[in-house]
Amino acid sequence: MSARILTGGDEAATRGLVLIHGRGDSAQGIAGLVPVLGAAERRIAAPEAPGNSWWPTSFLAPMAEMEPWVARGLDAVDAAIAATGLPKEAVALAGFSQGACLALEYAARRGQGLPAVIAFSGGLVGSADAEGEVYGFAEKALDYAGDLTGTHILVTCHERDPHIPLSRAEKSVAALRGLGAEARLIAHPGPGHQPMPDGIKAARAVLA
């Protein structure tokens, strides 16, 4: 089953924004970020995952388990970008939690030309299983071959996020920089799993 895509915003706009929801949320729910991010003057598209979840497990699960779900999610992002009616070079991505992970994975695998990616509480899914352990799962290699020159990426994560290891967010930013992106991490102190005021302020600046 393919993702439903909610569209809206300013139809005359020359810039777009694709919003990607987290587990249990919806396209309508994540669309609430439009005014928060100062994006009302953009064309908006928000894909909605079947069952409101891009994958049924942690993004840290083994790649053999994750890959089919990730592939479907990437196709949904492609469809959402197309739904804006704008070229990829004019469309930014923003996501939260699962949606943040999917946005970053899209950037690493298919994102050449994207102007910006905002990932609230997210990290890369990975390219292969690797040695080591994090949150009870095998570590992942973050080896990608894309070119993200000119893409601005903001990743946020709490120091003690129950779902997103800060170490994965840190390694994700390093991997994205390795692809040429201007990538930045904001690490929020303490526990939590939500967008924070300083992250939102930084995101608005990236999208301005």
Short mmCIF file of C-alpha atoms in Angstrom, two decimals:
data_model
loop_
_atom_site.label_atom_id
_atom_site.label_comp_id
_atom_site.label_asym_id
_atom_site.label_seq_id
_atom_site.Cartn_x
_atom_site.Cartn_y
_atom_site.Cartn_z
CA MET A 1 0.00 0.00 0.00
CA SER A 2 1.43 3.39 -0.98
CA ALA A 3 1.52 6.45 1.22
CA ARG A 4 -1.30 8.99 1.01
CA ILE A 5 0.02 12.50 0.37
CA LEU A 6 -1.49 15.63 1.88
CA THR A 7 -0.77 18.81 -0.07
CA GLY A 8 -1.32 22.46 0.72
CA GLY A 9 0.43 25.74 1.35
CA ASP A 10 0.95 28.56 -1.12
CA GLU A 11 0.32 27.21 -4.64
CA ALA A 12 2.13 30.19 -6.15
CA ALA A 13 5.27 29.57 -4.10
CA THR A 14 8.54 28.72 -5.80
CA ARG A 15 9.86 26.78 -2.79
CA GLY A 16 8.43 23.65 -1.21
CA LEU A 17 8.63 21.69 2.02
CA VAL A 18 7.98 17.99 2.52
CA LEU A 19 7.03 17.13 6.11
CA ILE A 20 7.49 13.53 7.31
CA HIS A 21 5.63 12.37 10.40
CA GLY A 22 6.78 10.09 13.21
CA ARG A 23 5.35 6.82 14.50
CA GLY A 24 1.65 7.06 15.33
CA ASP A 25 1.28 10.52 13.81
CA SER A 26 -0.27 11.55 10.50
CA ALA A 27 0.26 13.89 7.58
CA GLN A 28 -2.25 16.28 9.14
CA GLY A 29 -0.44 16.12 12.46
CA ILE A 30 3.01 16.92 11.10
CA ALA A 31 1.50 19.72 8.99
CA GLY A 32 1.13 21.56 12.28
CA LEU A 33 4.84 22.35 11.97
CA VAL A 34 4.23 24.64 8.98
CA PRO A 35 3.63 27.83 11.01
CA VAL A 36 6.16 26.76 13.65
CA LEU A 37 8.85 26.59 10.97
CA GLY A 38 7.74 29.80 9.27
CA ALA A 39 6.91 27.83 6.12
CA ALA A 40 3.44 29.18 5.29
CA GLU A 41 4.73 30.73 2.07
CA ARG A 42 5.91 27.39 0.67
CA ARG A 43 4.13 24.60 -1.17
CA ILE A 44 3.62 21.78 1.33
CA ALA A 45 3.43 18.02 0.88
CA ALA A 46 3.22 15.47 3.70
CA PRO A 47 3.20 11.73 3.02
CA GLU A 48 1.26 9.52 5.43
CA ALA A 49 2.56 6.02 6.10
CA PRO A 50 0.10 3.10 5.97
CA GLY A 51 -0.80 2.40 9.58
CA ASN A 52 0.84 5.71 10.55
CA SER A 53 4.27 4.12 10.92
CA TRP A 54 7.14 4.01 8.44
CA TRP A 55 8.46 0.81 10.04
CA PRO A 56 7.17 -1.38 12.86
CA THR A 57 10.31 -1.51 14.96
CA SER A 58 13.22 0.64 16.11
CA PHE A 59 15.27 2.23 13.34
CA LEU A 60 18.20 0.50 15.02
CA ALA A 61 16.90 -2.96 13.99
CA PRO A 62 19.05 -5.11 11.64
CA MET A 63 19.25 -3.90 8.05
CA ALA A 64 17.64 -7.07 6.69
CA GLU A 65 14.57 -6.14 8.72
CA MET A 66 14.70 -2.43 7.97
CA GLU A 67 15.54 -2.32 4.28
CA PRO A 68 12.09 -3.13 2.79
CA TRP A 69 10.45 -0.51 5.00
CA VAL A 70 13.10 2.08 4.23
CA ALA A 71 12.73 1.48 0.49
CA ARG A 72 8.98 2.11 0.68
CA GLY A 73 9.57 5.21 2.77
CA LEU A 74 12.08 6.61 0.28
CA ASP A 75 9.59 6.08 -2.53
CA ALA A 76 6.97 7.96 -0.49
CA VAL A 77 9.34 10.90 -0.11
CA ASP A 78 9.97 10.87 -3.87
CA ALA A 79 6.21 10.96 -4.44
CA ALA A 80 5.77 13.81 -1.96
CA ILE A 81 8.49 15.88 -3.63
CA ALA A 82 6.79 15.29 -6.98
CA ALA A 83 3.44 16.30 -5.46
CA THR A 84 4.77 19.81 -4.78
CA GLY A 85 5.13 20.31 -8.53
CA LEU A 86 8.59 21.76 -7.96
CA PRO A 87 12.07 20.47 -8.78
CA LYS A 88 13.94 18.73 -5.97
CA GLU A 89 16.35 21.68 -5.87
CA ALA A 90 13.48 23.85 -4.56
CA VAL A 91 12.10 21.42 -1.95
CA ALA A 92 13.37 21.05 1.63
CA LEU A 93 12.61 18.09 3.90
CA ALA A 94 11.67 18.16 7.58
CA GLY A 95 10.73 15.30 9.86
CA PHE A 96 10.34 14.22 13.45
CA SER A 97 11.44 10.92 15.02
CA GLN A 98 10.80 8.17 12.43
CA GLY A 99 10.19 10.96 9.94
CA ALA A 100 13.52 12.56 10.83
CA CYS A 101 15.30 9.25 10.30
CA LEU A 102 13.58 8.82 6.94
CA ALA A 103 14.43 12.39 5.90
CA LEU A 104 18.11 11.84 6.68
CA GLU A 105 18.17 8.46 4.97
CA TYR A 106 16.57 10.02 1.89
CA ALA A 107 19.22 12.73 1.91
CA ALA A 108 22.05 10.21 2.12
CA ARG A 109 20.67 7.89 -0.56
CA ARG A 110 18.70 10.08 -2.98
CA GLY A 111 19.12 13.64 -1.80
CA GLN A 112 21.49 15.23 -4.29
CA GLY A 113 20.19 18.72 -5.02
CA LEU A 114 18.07 19.12 -1.89
CA PRO A 115 18.52 22.60 -0.42
CA ALA A 116 17.88 21.66 3.21
CA VAL A 117 16.91 18.86 5.58
CA ILE A 118 15.62 19.30 9.14
CA ALA A 119 15.67 16.23 11.40
CA PHE A 120 14.12 16.68 14.84
CA SER A 121 15.13 13.72 17.04
CA GLY A 122 16.59 11.53 14.33
CA GLY A 123 19.60 9.78 12.85
CA LEU A 124 20.56 7.77 9.80
CA VAL A 125 19.17 4.24 9.59
CA GLY A 126 22.43 2.96 8.12
CA SER A 127 23.86 1.12 5.14
CA ALA A 128 24.82 -2.22 6.74
CA ASP A 129 25.10 -3.94 10.10
CA ALA A 130 28.41 -3.38 11.87
CA GLU A 131 30.39 -4.34 14.96
CA GLY A 132 29.39 -2.92 18.33
CA GLU A 133 26.09 -2.38 20.08
CA VAL A 134 23.80 0.56 20.77
CA TYR A 135 20.52 0.44 22.68
CA GLY A 136 20.58 -3.35 22.47
CA PHE A 137 20.98 -3.49 18.68
CA ALA A 138 24.01 -4.01 16.46
CA GLU A 139 25.72 -0.83 15.32
CA LYS A 140 25.37 0.27 11.71
CA ALA A 141 27.81 1.32 9.05
CA LEU A 142 27.00 4.73 7.59
CA ASP A 143 28.63 4.33 4.18
CA TYR A 144 26.91 6.25 1.39
CA ALA A 145 28.00 7.42 -2.05
CA GLY A 146 25.84 10.50 -2.54
CA ASP A 147 26.85 14.11 -3.16
CA LEU A 148 25.21 16.60 -0.81
CA THR A 149 27.30 19.62 -1.73
CA GLY A 150 25.19 22.71 -1.07
CA THR A 151 22.67 20.93 1.19
CA HIS A 152 22.14 22.37 4.66
CA ILE A 153 21.22 19.75 7.27
CA LEU A 154 20.14 20.29 10.87
CA VAL A 155 19.87 17.35 13.26
CA THR A 156 18.59 17.67 16.83
CA CYS A 157 18.71 15.05 19.58
CA HIS A 158 18.51 14.97 23.36
CA GLU A 159 21.50 13.65 25.29
CA ARG A 160 19.30 10.89 26.70
CA ASP A 161 16.70 10.31 24.00
CA PRO A 162 14.90 7.00 24.67
CA HIS A 163 14.67 6.20 20.95
CA ILE A 164 17.57 7.97 19.20
CA PRO A 165 21.08 7.41 20.60
CA LEU A 166 22.98 10.69 20.65
CA SER A 167 25.98 8.76 19.33
CA ARG A 168 23.98 7.83 16.21
CA ALA A 169 22.98 11.45 15.68
CA GLU A 170 26.63 12.50 16.02
CA LYS A 171 27.84 9.83 13.59
CA SER A 172 25.05 10.74 11.18
CA VAL A 173 26.15 14.35 11.06
CA ALA A 174 29.73 13.25 10.45
CA ALA A 175 28.63 10.93 7.63
CA LEU A 176 26.54 13.65 6.00
CA ARG A 177 29.43 16.08 6.19
CA GLY A 178 31.49 13.41 4.47
CA LEU A 179 29.02 13.61 1.57
CA GLY A 180 29.60 17.36 1.32
CA ALA A 181 26.61 18.62 3.30
CA GLU A 182 26.76 21.56 5.66
CA ALA A 183 25.49 19.50 8.59
CA ARG A 184 24.99 20.65 12.18
CA LEU A 185 23.91 18.87 15.35
CA ILE A 186 22.10 20.49 18.27
CA ALA A 187 22.34 18.22 21.32
CA HIS A 188 19.72 19.12 23.92
CA PRO A 189 20.69 18.48 27.56
CA GLY A 190 18.98 15.77 29.59
CA PRO A 191 16.25 13.34 28.55
CA GLY A 192 13.60 14.02 25.92
CA HIS A 193 12.26 13.24 22.47
CA GLN A 194 10.70 16.32 20.92
CA PRO A 195 11.55 19.52 19.05
CA MET A 196 12.92 22.20 21.37
CA PRO A 197 12.87 26.00 21.05
CA ASP A 198 16.56 26.32 20.11
CA GLY A 199 16.19 23.59 17.48
CA ILE A 200 13.09 25.24 16.05
CA LYS A 201 14.87 28.60 15.91
CA ALA A 202 17.79 27.02 14.06
CA ALA A 203 15.41 25.22 11.69
CA ARG A 204 13.63 28.45 10.83
CA ALA A 205 17.00 30.01 9.99
CA VAL A 206 17.88 27.09 7.71
CA LEU A 207 14.55 27.36 5.90
CA ALA A 208 14.51 31.17 5.69
#
